[in-house]
Amino acid sequence: MAYTDRFRRPHAHEDLLGKLTDRKTGTFATMVEAMMFAALLGRRRGERKPFDQADEPIRLALMESRDYGEVLLDMLGAVECPDDPKILSADRQPERVLIFEEYANAGLSHLQTLINRQSDQDLDTIISNLVLEGLRTPPLEEEKDDVGDILASADLDW
Amino acid sequence: MKLLKLTLNNFRAFYSEQVLDLSVEEGKPAVLVFGNNGAGKTTLLNAFAWALYGTFSEDVEQQHRVIHDKAWADTAFGEDATASVRLDFEHDGTRFSVVRHVTVIKEKAEQEPVEPELTVTEIGTDGEAQSILNGQDRIEKILPKGLRQFFFFNGERMEKMFSGDVKREGEGKNQEVQKAIKTLLDLEAIERALEDLPKVSRKLASEIDSKEDSRLKQLSDHMDHLATREKEEVAEMLRLSSEISAFQKEVQSIDRALLQNREAEPLQKKRDSLTRRIKAAHDRHMEYKSRKRELLSRHGFLALTSGIDTKVIELADDMRERRQLPAGIQRSFIEDILEAQLCMCGREVREGTQEYVELDKRKYNAGLEDVQESWMRVSGKMKNLEERRQEILEQLTLNASDIQKADAEISELEAERSDVDRQLEGVNIQDVQRLIERRKNYASKETDARVAHKEAENKVTSIKQEAEATGRQYRKAEVKSEKARKVQEQVELVEKVRAALKEILEIKTEEVRDQLDKKVKEVFSRIFIKSYVPELNDDFELELHTASGVAIRSTGENQILGLSFVGAVSEVARNISARKKNRGEATIETGSGGVYPVVMDAPFGSLDLTYQEEISKALPALTSQIITLLSQSQARGKVLENLQQAANRMYVLRSYTPNQSAGEETIVINNRQVPYVSHGDFEHTVLEKVTF
């Protein structure tokens, strides 16, 4: 049974992750939290980004000990493969981890873009803006759902 | 005194020579001068007083800059620059020309204070000019400096007429004004006589020597001795008086400094408290910031789950909706049947049939027992997510407003603190102790001087009593020789004259006071509508009474009171002069000794229009010569009409400015546009006669 107890963090975003978790200026207390946020950000934008080069992986247990951290992988997996309920089975955990990693990678890239674009803003502001936007407006996927509805009405299962 | 001509030369705002013809006619006593703000009205007013007394009034800024800026700037280093004011006037039939001028060798770029020089020339009736050596004395005999503020005044500062510098501590009230009025009204001569008569007595007495009458000689010597002692004591009193006022001034200036420093103490405390509060607000700001971070770090990602939760719940529900298969049936088992289109019971399951569809439906759920629990767990967790997101939103909003409040508080407190800092500027807390020490020192010196003054005063009183007693003894002494008897008689006579003169002075002073009082009342009631009554008291102080006592005077009321007083003094002086003429006392028939001109800047100050009109009507009747400086806002409508009717001539202070962005202005006089502000090469003012 394939099983992993760690997730990878993309080497390409090593600097960014360092910045995000800087004791003085970073918004996130831990690398795990930064990755969790990045993953949800990537997911919200519907972007997954594979990567090969990784830095030292992080223990999954760290994520699981957090509020909603224990369902985060499942949650992402479930919405990522809606027609494949087995995605939540124990032996597909590596796949769920990969989904998480790739979303996180995409999320980090997006964050980097935002930081570059709004160099005058501090991290807290950029991130709280993202959070507030997430809380106040429906996700990008709505559009996709519209398409889904059309597809559904056309009796095309997917 | 009748003003004839004022000539300005490079004097402050006035470049080169500017002449103001001041002669007036009977019935047309006014000369009007119109001037823009800053054109030089106050300078012009001060030019009169400067010519006569060599000083500016306190409201003149940059007093040391007497020479016109351009004239000064054009002067090369090492060369002379000069400015002057010449005032020609007539008094008691004699023409005087007073020239006050400064000549400076330019050594620095900036002008520095200089002592102006005075030349007074007298042109007698025979046309012969003669320069007067003690010119300043002569001027002050004609127009005492103590009355300066009544004859050259700024309507906006009229309230100062009866307060401040005219009163001097330790000399009773309004001494200066009282003295000045006496000079003006010729009472001074009597006072001088009173002072001189005892000297006459002693001079007479000194003719007796001890051979003729040792007793009388003894008494006379004693009187001499007493007179010398009195003189010494009086001189000592004067010295002490000036010492007292010097110490007082020191104490006052220390008090002012202390007050500033004392003000600084609570300010310093306030500053400390503000600093503490700013720090606290900063701490709170930091606390909120870290709270925000914690929120974002721990729960931020949850904010991005909207949509995911509903999707997961939807999927889970969907799964539950599909019919369940008994546990243990593998998905691959059904897939095999559907693939083979043949059931394990041997029945055909053809694609498209009801059976096939049903089996296909169930295929989805088949073999999901192992994940079912996960789905239930995940979707269960999703149910609270919306609530959590609301919580986060609320907390973030609250946090944002907390931060904002803290920031607002910080900037408010910082603004307050910088305000305090400004107030604290230039205050040295450590000076306070030193100041208090110095104050104590001067205060005790002042007390000592006061005690000494009182002692001297007592001594003078007892010397006077002794002198009087000695005088009586002298006059009553049995004399031996004929010569001594004669002298004794003469001294007795002088003493009688002195007593009579004293009485006369009292009566005359009271008479003058009474006349002035009546006149002030009359002039005042002409202008003022309230039922207030002005009164000149025994100390020559002007009070304003209502039915219920002394009125509290407003600025406007003070102005009217001041004008009334000026008018009254001038008129009483005129009457006295006229009476003297009738009695043949005045030496020259054309004498104008008792007539005084009034030069006023902004005569209406801040008065209401009603009063402006009344005053403009009353002014021409106040005295025989009025030079009035007006701004455009003061010269309008009815007021201007009244003034013009009384005006003999009019001038405009035309100001030239190189500032091209300043608009050129005109003033309407007699329905004619007269240039008022014009563009020129440099800043200066020109006196232009308005013909009409």
PDB file of N, CA and C in Angstrom, chain A residues 37-109:
ATOM      1  N   PHE A  37      -2.405  27.517   2.869  1.00  0.00           N
ATOM      2  CA  PHE A  37      -3.032  28.692   2.256  1.00  0.00           C
ATOM      3  C   PHE A  37      -2.794  28.707   0.750  1.00  0.00           C
ATOM      4  N   ALA A  38      -1.540  28.451   0.384  1.00  0.00           N
ATOM      5  CA  ALA A  38      -1.181  28.463  -1.036  1.00  0.00           C
ATOM      6  C   ALA A  38      -2.001  27.433  -1.805  1.00  0.00           C
ATOM      7  N   ALA A  39      -2.187  26.258  -1.216  1.00  0.00           N
ATOM      8  CA  ALA A  39      -2.932  25.198  -1.891  1.00  0.00           C
ATOM      9  C   ALA A  39      -4.365  25.613  -2.170  1.00  0.00           C
ATOM     10  N   LEU A  40      -4.992  26.189  -1.139  1.00  0.00           N
ATOM     11  CA  LEU A  40      -6.375  26.625  -1.323  1.00  0.00           C
ATOM     12  C   LEU A  40      -6.460  27.752  -2.344  1.00  0.00           C
ATOM     13  N   LEU A  41      -5.398  28.613  -2.337  1.00  0.00           N
ATOM     14  CA  LEU A  41      -5.377  29.710  -3.301  1.00  0.00           C
ATOM     15  C   LEU A  41      -5.287  29.152  -4.715  1.00  0.00           C
ATOM     16  N   GLY A  42      -4.402  28.156  -4.887  1.00  0.00           N
ATOM     17  CA  GLY A  42      -4.261  27.523  -6.201  1.00  0.00           C
ATOM     18  C   GLY A  42      -5.560  26.867  -6.623  1.00  0.00           C
ATOM     19  N   ARG A  43      -6.174  26.186  -5.671  1.00  0.00           N
ATOM     20  CA  ARG A  43      -7.427  25.497  -5.961  1.00  0.00           C
ATOM     21  C   ARG A  43      -8.508  26.504  -6.369  1.00  0.00           C
ATOM     22  N   ARG A  44      -8.545  27.595  -5.634  1.00  0.00           N
ATOM     23  CA  ARG A  44      -9.568  28.602  -5.900  1.00  0.00           C
ATOM     24  C   ARG A  44      -9.404  29.162  -7.310  1.00  0.00           C
ATOM     25  N   ARG A  45      -8.163  29.258  -7.733  1.00  0.00           N
ATOM     26  CA  ARG A  45      -7.913  29.765  -9.066  1.00  0.00           C
ATOM     27  C   ARG A  45      -7.951  28.661 -10.123  1.00  0.00           C
ATOM     28  N   GLY A  46      -8.148  27.430  -9.642  1.00  0.00           N
ATOM     29  CA  GLY A  46      -8.259  26.312 -10.568  1.00  0.00           C
ATOM     30  C   GLY A  46      -6.958  25.992 -11.268  1.00  0.00           C
ATOM     31  N   GLU A  47      -5.859  26.270 -10.587  1.00  0.00           N
ATOM     32  CA  GLU A  47      -4.564  26.033 -11.215  1.00  0.00           C
ATOM     33  C   GLU A  47      -3.799  24.953 -10.472  1.00  0.00           C
ATOM     34  N   ARG A  48      -3.270  24.003 -11.199  1.00  0.00           N
ATOM     35  CA  ARG A  48      -2.362  23.015 -10.622  1.00  0.00           C
ATOM     36  C   ARG A  48      -1.063  23.123 -11.356  1.00  0.00           C
ATOM     37  N   LYS A  49       0.010  22.967 -10.622  1.00  0.00           N
ATOM     38  CA  LYS A  49       1.291  23.150 -11.283  1.00  0.00           C
ATOM     39  C   LYS A  49       2.255  22.096 -10.777  1.00  0.00           C
ATOM     40  N   PRO A  50       2.574  21.149 -11.623  1.00  0.00           N
ATOM     41  CA  PRO A  50       3.480  20.081 -11.206  1.00  0.00           C
ATOM     42  C   PRO A  50       4.883  20.636 -10.991  1.00  0.00           C
ATOM     43  N   PHE A  51       5.639  19.980 -10.150  1.00  0.00           N
ATOM     44  CA  PHE A  51       7.044  20.374  -9.999  1.00  0.00           C
ATOM     45  C   PHE A  51       7.878  19.156  -9.628  1.00  0.00           C
ATOM     46  N   ASP A  52       9.171  19.231  -9.981  1.00  0.00           N
ATOM     47  CA  ASP A  52      10.060  18.100  -9.710  1.00  0.00           C
ATOM     48  C   ASP A  52      10.973  18.401  -8.545  1.00  0.00           C
ATOM     49  N   GLN A  53      11.534  19.584  -8.617  1.00  0.00           N
ATOM     50  CA  GLN A  53      12.517  19.919  -7.591  1.00  0.00           C
ATOM     51  C   GLN A  53      11.823  20.319  -6.300  1.00  0.00           C
ATOM     52  N   ALA A  54      12.194  19.639  -5.232  1.00  0.00           N
ATOM     53  CA  ALA A  54      11.560  19.931  -3.953  1.00  0.00           C
ATOM     54  C   ALA A  54      12.612  20.085  -2.880  1.00  0.00           C
ATOM     55  N   ASP A  55      12.243  20.905  -1.903  1.00  0.00           N
ATOM     56  CA  ASP A  55      13.102  21.013  -0.732  1.00  0.00           C
ATOM     57  C   ASP A  55      12.662  19.974   0.266  1.00  0.00           C
ATOM     58  N   GLU A  56      13.295  20.018   1.378  1.00  0.00           N
ATOM     59  CA  GLU A  56      13.007  19.034   2.422  1.00  0.00           C
ATOM     60  C   GLU A  56      11.510  18.947   2.685  1.00  0.00           C
ATOM     61  N   PRO A  57      10.944  17.726   2.548  1.00  0.00           N
ATOM     62  CA  PRO A  57       9.499  17.580   2.733  1.00  0.00           C
ATOM     63  C   PRO A  57       9.049  17.824   4.172  1.00  0.00           C
ATOM     64  N   ILE A  58       7.781  18.092   4.293  1.00  0.00           N
ATOM     65  CA  ILE A  58       7.218  18.443   5.598  1.00  0.00           C
ATOM     66  C   ILE A  58       6.320  17.307   6.053  1.00  0.00           C
ATOM     67  N   ARG A  59       6.369  17.038   7.342  1.00  0.00           N
ATOM     68  CA  ARG A  59       5.558  15.933   7.852  1.00  0.00           C
ATOM     69  C   ARG A  59       4.082  16.264   7.785  1.00  0.00           C
ATOM     70  N   LEU A  60       3.329  15.312   7.234  1.00  0.00           N
ATOM     71  CA  LEU A  60       1.884  15.504   7.101  1.00  0.00           C
ATOM     72  C   LEU A  60       1.205  15.678   8.444  1.00  0.00           C
ATOM     73  N   ALA A  61       1.779  15.049   9.442  1.00  0.00           N
ATOM     74  CA  ALA A  61       1.192  15.106  10.778  1.00  0.00           C
ATOM     75  C   ALA A  61       1.041  16.552  11.242  1.00  0.00           C
ATOM     76  N   LEU A  62       1.979  17.395  10.786  1.00  0.00           N
ATOM     77  CA  LEU A  62       1.924  18.812  11.176  1.00  0.00           C
ATOM     78  C   LEU A  62       0.656  19.465  10.660  1.00  0.00           C
ATOM     79  N   MET A  63       0.295  19.060   9.440  1.00  0.00           N
ATOM     80  CA  MET A  63      -0.927  19.611   8.854  1.00  0.00           C
ATOM     81  C   MET A  63      -2.156  19.042   9.539  1.00  0.00           C
ATOM     82  N   GLU A  64      -2.096  17.767   9.781  1.00  0.00           N
ATOM     83  CA  GLU A  64      -3.261  17.086  10.351  1.00  0.00           C
ATOM     84  C   GLU A  64      -3.614  17.596  11.742  1.00  0.00           C
ATOM     85  N   SER A  65      -2.605  18.123  12.413  1.00  0.00           N
ATOM     86  CA  SER A  65      -2.881  18.599  13.769  1.00  0.00           C
ATOM     87  C   SER A  65      -3.598  19.945  13.767  1.00  0.00           C
ATOM     88  N   ARG A  66      -3.765  20.514  12.572  1.00  0.00           N
ATOM     89  CA  ARG A  66      -4.391  21.848  12.529  1.00  0.00           C
ATOM     90  C   ARG A  66      -5.877  21.761  12.233  1.00  0.00           C
ATOM     91  N   ASP A  67      -6.540  22.823  12.634  1.00  0.00           N
ATOM     92  CA  ASP A  67      -7.966  22.933  12.387  1.00  0.00           C
ATOM     93  C   ASP A  67      -8.225  22.747  10.894  1.00  0.00           C
ATOM     94  N   TYR A  68      -9.062  21.775  10.549  1.00  0.00           N
ATOM     95  CA  TYR A  68      -9.400  21.450   9.170  1.00  0.00           C
ATOM     96  C   TYR A  68      -8.219  20.908   8.381  1.00  0.00           C
ATOM     97  N   GLY A  69      -7.075  20.850   9.015  1.00  0.00           N
ATOM     98  CA  GLY A  69      -5.912  20.329   8.314  1.00  0.00           C
ATOM     99  C   GLY A  69      -6.090  18.853   8.013  1.00  0.00           C
ATOM    100  N   GLU A  70      -6.789  18.165   8.899  1.00  0.00           N
ATOM    101  CA  GLU A  70      -6.944  16.717   8.739  1.00  0.00           C
ATOM    102  C   GLU A  70      -7.843  16.355   7.556  1.00  0.00           C
ATOM    103  N   VAL A  71      -8.690  17.280   7.122  1.00  0.00           N
ATOM    104  CA  VAL A  71      -9.545  16.949   5.973  1.00  0.00           C
ATOM    105  C   VAL A  71      -9.105  17.676   4.711  1.00  0.00           C
ATOM    106  N   LEU A  72      -8.047  18.446   4.843  1.00  0.00           N
ATOM    107  CA  LEU A  72      -7.681  19.290   3.715  1.00  0.00           C
ATOM    108  C   LEU A  72      -7.313  18.501   2.460  1.00  0.00           C
ATOM    109  N   LEU A  73      -6.516  17.479   2.666  1.00  0.00           N
ATOM    110  CA  LEU A  73      -6.130  16.656   1.510  1.00  0.00           C
ATOM    111  C   LEU A  73      -7.346  16.003   0.881  1.00  0.00           C
ATOM    112  N   ASP A  74      -8.234  15.471   1.759  1.00  0.00           N
ATOM    113  CA  ASP A  74      -9.444  14.783   1.275  1.00  0.00           C
ATOM    114  C   ASP A  74     -10.342  15.754   0.523  1.00  0.00           C
ATOM    115  N   MET A  75     -10.488  16.882   1.106  1.00  0.00           N
ATOM    116  CA  MET A  75     -11.351  17.912   0.555  1.00  0.00           C
ATOM    117  C   MET A  75     -10.889  18.274  -0.858  1.00  0.00           C
ATOM    118  N   LEU A  76      -9.582  18.509  -0.978  1.00  0.00           N
ATOM    119  CA  LEU A  76      -9.051  18.874  -2.287  1.00  0.00           C
ATOM    120  C   LEU A  76      -9.195  17.723  -3.265  1.00  0.00           C
ATOM    121  N   GLY A  77      -8.902  16.543  -2.771  1.00  0.00           N
ATOM    122  CA  GLY A  77      -8.999  15.364  -3.627  1.00  0.00           C
ATOM    123  C   GLY A  77     -10.416  15.181  -4.133  1.00  0.00           C
ATOM    124  N   ALA A  78     -11.388  15.315  -3.190  1.00  0.00           N
ATOM    125  CA  ALA A  78     -12.785  15.083  -3.537  1.00  0.00           C
ATOM    126  C   ALA A  78     -13.244  16.017  -4.639  1.00  0.00           C
ATOM    127  N   VAL A  79     -12.893  17.288  -4.523  1.00  0.00           N
ATOM    128  CA  VAL A  79     -13.372  18.195  -5.561  1.00  0.00           C
ATOM    129  C   VAL A  79     -12.548  18.097  -6.823  1.00  0.00           C
ATOM    130  N   GLU A  80     -11.349  17.574  -6.668  1.00  0.00           N
ATOM    131  CA  GLU A  80     -10.502  17.448  -7.856  1.00  0.00           C
ATOM    132  C   GLU A  80     -10.989  16.287  -8.738  1.00  0.00           C
ATOM    133  N   CYS A  81     -11.426  15.180  -8.102  1.00  0.00           N
ATOM    134  CA  CYS A  81     -11.894  14.027  -8.874  1.00  0.00           C
ATOM    135  C   CYS A  81     -13.333  13.683  -8.513  1.00  0.00           C
ATOM    136  N   PRO A  82     -14.278  14.510  -8.932  1.00  0.00           N
ATOM    137  CA  PRO A  82     -15.665  14.341  -8.461  1.00  0.00           C
ATOM    138  C   PRO A  82     -16.295  13.037  -8.951  1.00  0.00           C
ATOM    139  N   ASP A  83     -15.788  12.458 -10.041  1.00  0.00           N
ATOM    140  CA  ASP A  83     -16.421  11.225 -10.538  1.00  0.00           C
ATOM    141  C   ASP A  83     -15.656   9.987 -10.131  1.00  0.00           C
ATOM    142  N   ASP A  84     -14.744  10.231  -9.177  1.00  0.00           N
ATOM    143  CA  ASP A  84     -13.919   9.111  -8.752  1.00  0.00           C
ATOM    144  C   ASP A  84     -13.914   9.047  -7.232  1.00  0.00           C
ATOM    145  N   PRO A  85     -14.988   8.495  -6.661  1.00  0.00           N
ATOM    146  CA  PRO A  85     -15.113   8.525  -5.186  1.00  0.00           C
ATOM    147  C   PRO A  85     -13.973   7.795  -4.480  1.00  0.00           C
ATOM    148  N   LYS A  86     -13.331   6.917  -5.181  1.00  0.00           N
ATOM    149  CA  LYS A  86     -12.261   6.139  -4.559  1.00  0.00           C
ATOM    150  C   LYS A  86     -11.029   6.986  -4.248  1.00  0.00           C
ATOM    151  N   ILE A  87     -11.079   8.191  -4.730  1.00  0.00           N
ATOM    152  CA  ILE A  87      -9.948   9.085  -4.475  1.00  0.00           C
ATOM    153  C   ILE A  87      -9.702   9.220  -2.981  1.00  0.00           C
ATOM    154  N   LEU A  88     -10.774   9.027  -2.199  1.00  0.00           N
ATOM    155  CA  LEU A  88     -10.634   9.168  -0.757  1.00  0.00           C
ATOM    156  C   LEU A  88     -10.153   7.883  -0.089  1.00  0.00           C
ATOM    157  N   SER A  89      -9.897   6.880  -0.865  1.00  0.00           N
ATOM    158  CA  SER A  89      -9.463   5.638  -0.229  1.00  0.00           C
ATOM    159  C   SER A  89      -8.020   5.771   0.241  1.00  0.00           C
ATOM    160  N   ALA A  90      -7.732   4.990   1.227  1.00  0.00           N
ATOM    161  CA  ALA A  90      -6.439   5.129   1.914  1.00  0.00           C
ATOM    162  C   ALA A  90      -5.268   4.969   0.953  1.00  0.00           C
ATOM    163  N   ASP A  91      -5.404   3.992   0.019  1.00  0.00           N
ATOM    164  CA  ASP A  91      -4.246   3.737  -0.821  1.00  0.00           C
ATOM    165  C   ASP A  91      -4.016   4.803  -1.890  1.00  0.00           C
ATOM    166  N   ARG A  92      -4.951   5.741  -1.953  1.00  0.00           N
ATOM    167  CA  ARG A  92      -4.708   6.804  -2.944  1.00  0.00           C
ATOM    168  C   ARG A  92      -4.201   8.109  -2.291  1.00  0.00           C
ATOM    169  N   GLN A  93      -3.809   7.943  -1.071  1.00  0.00           N
ATOM    170  CA  GLN A  93      -3.313   9.106  -0.337  1.00  0.00           C
ATOM    171  C   GLN A  93      -2.180   9.837  -1.073  1.00  0.00           C
ATOM    172  N   PRO A  94      -1.202   9.105  -1.652  1.00  0.00           N
ATOM    173  CA  PRO A  94      -0.135   9.817  -2.380  1.00  0.00           C
ATOM    174  C   PRO A  94      -0.683  10.718  -3.469  1.00  0.00           C
ATOM    175  N   GLU A  95      -1.741  10.250  -4.126  1.00  0.00           N
ATOM    176  CA  GLU A  95      -2.337  11.055  -5.193  1.00  0.00           C
ATOM    177  C   GLU A  95      -2.903  12.363  -4.620  1.00  0.00           C
ATOM    178  N   ARG A  96      -3.575  12.212  -3.449  1.00  0.00           N
ATOM    179  CA  ARG A  96      -4.156  13.403  -2.805  1.00  0.00           C
ATOM    180  C   ARG A  96      -3.041  14.376  -2.382  1.00  0.00           C
ATOM    181  N   VAL A  97      -1.959  13.808  -1.890  1.00  0.00           N
ATOM    182  CA  VAL A  97      -0.828  14.653  -1.502  1.00  0.00           C
ATOM    183  C   VAL A  97      -0.302  15.423  -2.715  1.00  0.00           C
ATOM    184  N   LEU A  98      -0.235  14.694  -3.842  1.00  0.00           N
ATOM    185  CA  LEU A  98       0.267  15.329  -5.052  1.00  0.00           C
ATOM    186  C   LEU A  98      -0.634  16.496  -5.484  1.00  0.00           C
ATOM    187  N   ILE A  99      -1.965  16.223  -5.397  1.00  0.00           N
ATOM    188  CA  ILE A  99      -2.915  17.299  -5.744  1.00  0.00           C
ATOM    189  C   ILE A  99      -2.634  18.519  -4.875  1.00  0.00           C
ATOM    190  N   PHE A 100      -2.495  18.268  -3.573  1.00  0.00           N
ATOM    191  CA  PHE A 100      -2.216  19.352  -2.627  1.00  0.00           C
ATOM    192  C   PHE A 100      -0.940  20.100  -3.007  1.00  0.00           C
ATOM    193  N   GLU A 101       0.119  19.328  -3.245  1.00  0.00           N
ATOM    194  CA  GLU A 101       1.416  19.930  -3.578  1.00  0.00           C
ATOM    195  C   GLU A 101       1.333  20.812  -4.823  1.00  0.00           C
ATOM    196  N   GLU A 102       0.626  20.266  -5.829  1.00  0.00           N
ATOM    197  CA  GLU A 102       0.593  21.002  -7.088  1.00  0.00           C
ATOM    198  C   GLU A 102      -0.267  22.270  -7.014  1.00  0.00           C
ATOM    199  N   TYR A 103      -1.369  22.140  -6.256  1.00  0.00           N
ATOM    200  CA  TYR A 103      -2.170  23.352  -6.031  1.00  0.00           C
ATOM    201  C   TYR A 103      -1.348  24.381  -5.261  1.00  0.00           C
ATOM    202  N   ALA A 104      -0.642  23.914  -4.237  1.00  0.00           N
ATOM    203  CA  ALA A 104       0.174  24.815  -3.425  1.00  0.00           C
ATOM    204  C   ALA A 104       1.212  25.513  -4.294  1.00  0.00           C
ATOM    205  N   ASN A 105       1.825  24.754  -5.177  1.00  0.00           N
ATOM    206  CA  ASN A 105       2.830  25.314  -6.074  1.00  0.00           C
ATOM    207  C   ASN A 105       2.231  26.430  -6.928  1.00  0.00           C
ATOM    208  N   ALA A 106       1.048  26.149  -7.479  1.00  0.00           N
ATOM    209  CA  ALA A 106       0.382  27.151  -8.310  1.00  0.00           C
ATOM    210  C   ALA A 106       0.016  28.372  -7.456  1.00  0.00           C
ATOM    211  N   GLY A 107      -0.475  28.104  -6.247  1.00  0.00           N
ATOM    212  CA  GLY A 107      -0.853  29.196  -5.344  1.00  0.00           C
ATOM    213  C   GLY A 107       0.342  30.070  -5.022  1.00  0.00           C
ATOM    214  N   LEU A 108       1.479  29.426  -4.773  1.00  0.00           N
ATOM    215  CA  LEU A 108       2.683  30.195  -4.460  1.00  0.00           C
ATOM    216  C   LEU A 108       3.098  31.073  -5.637  1.00  0.00           C
ATOM    217  N   SER A 109       2.990  30.488  -6.848  1.00  0.00           N
ATOM    218  CA  SER A 109       3.335  31.284  -8.043  1.00  0.00           C
ATOM    219  C   SER A 109       2.450  32.522  -8.120  1.00  0.00           C
TER     220      SER A 109
END
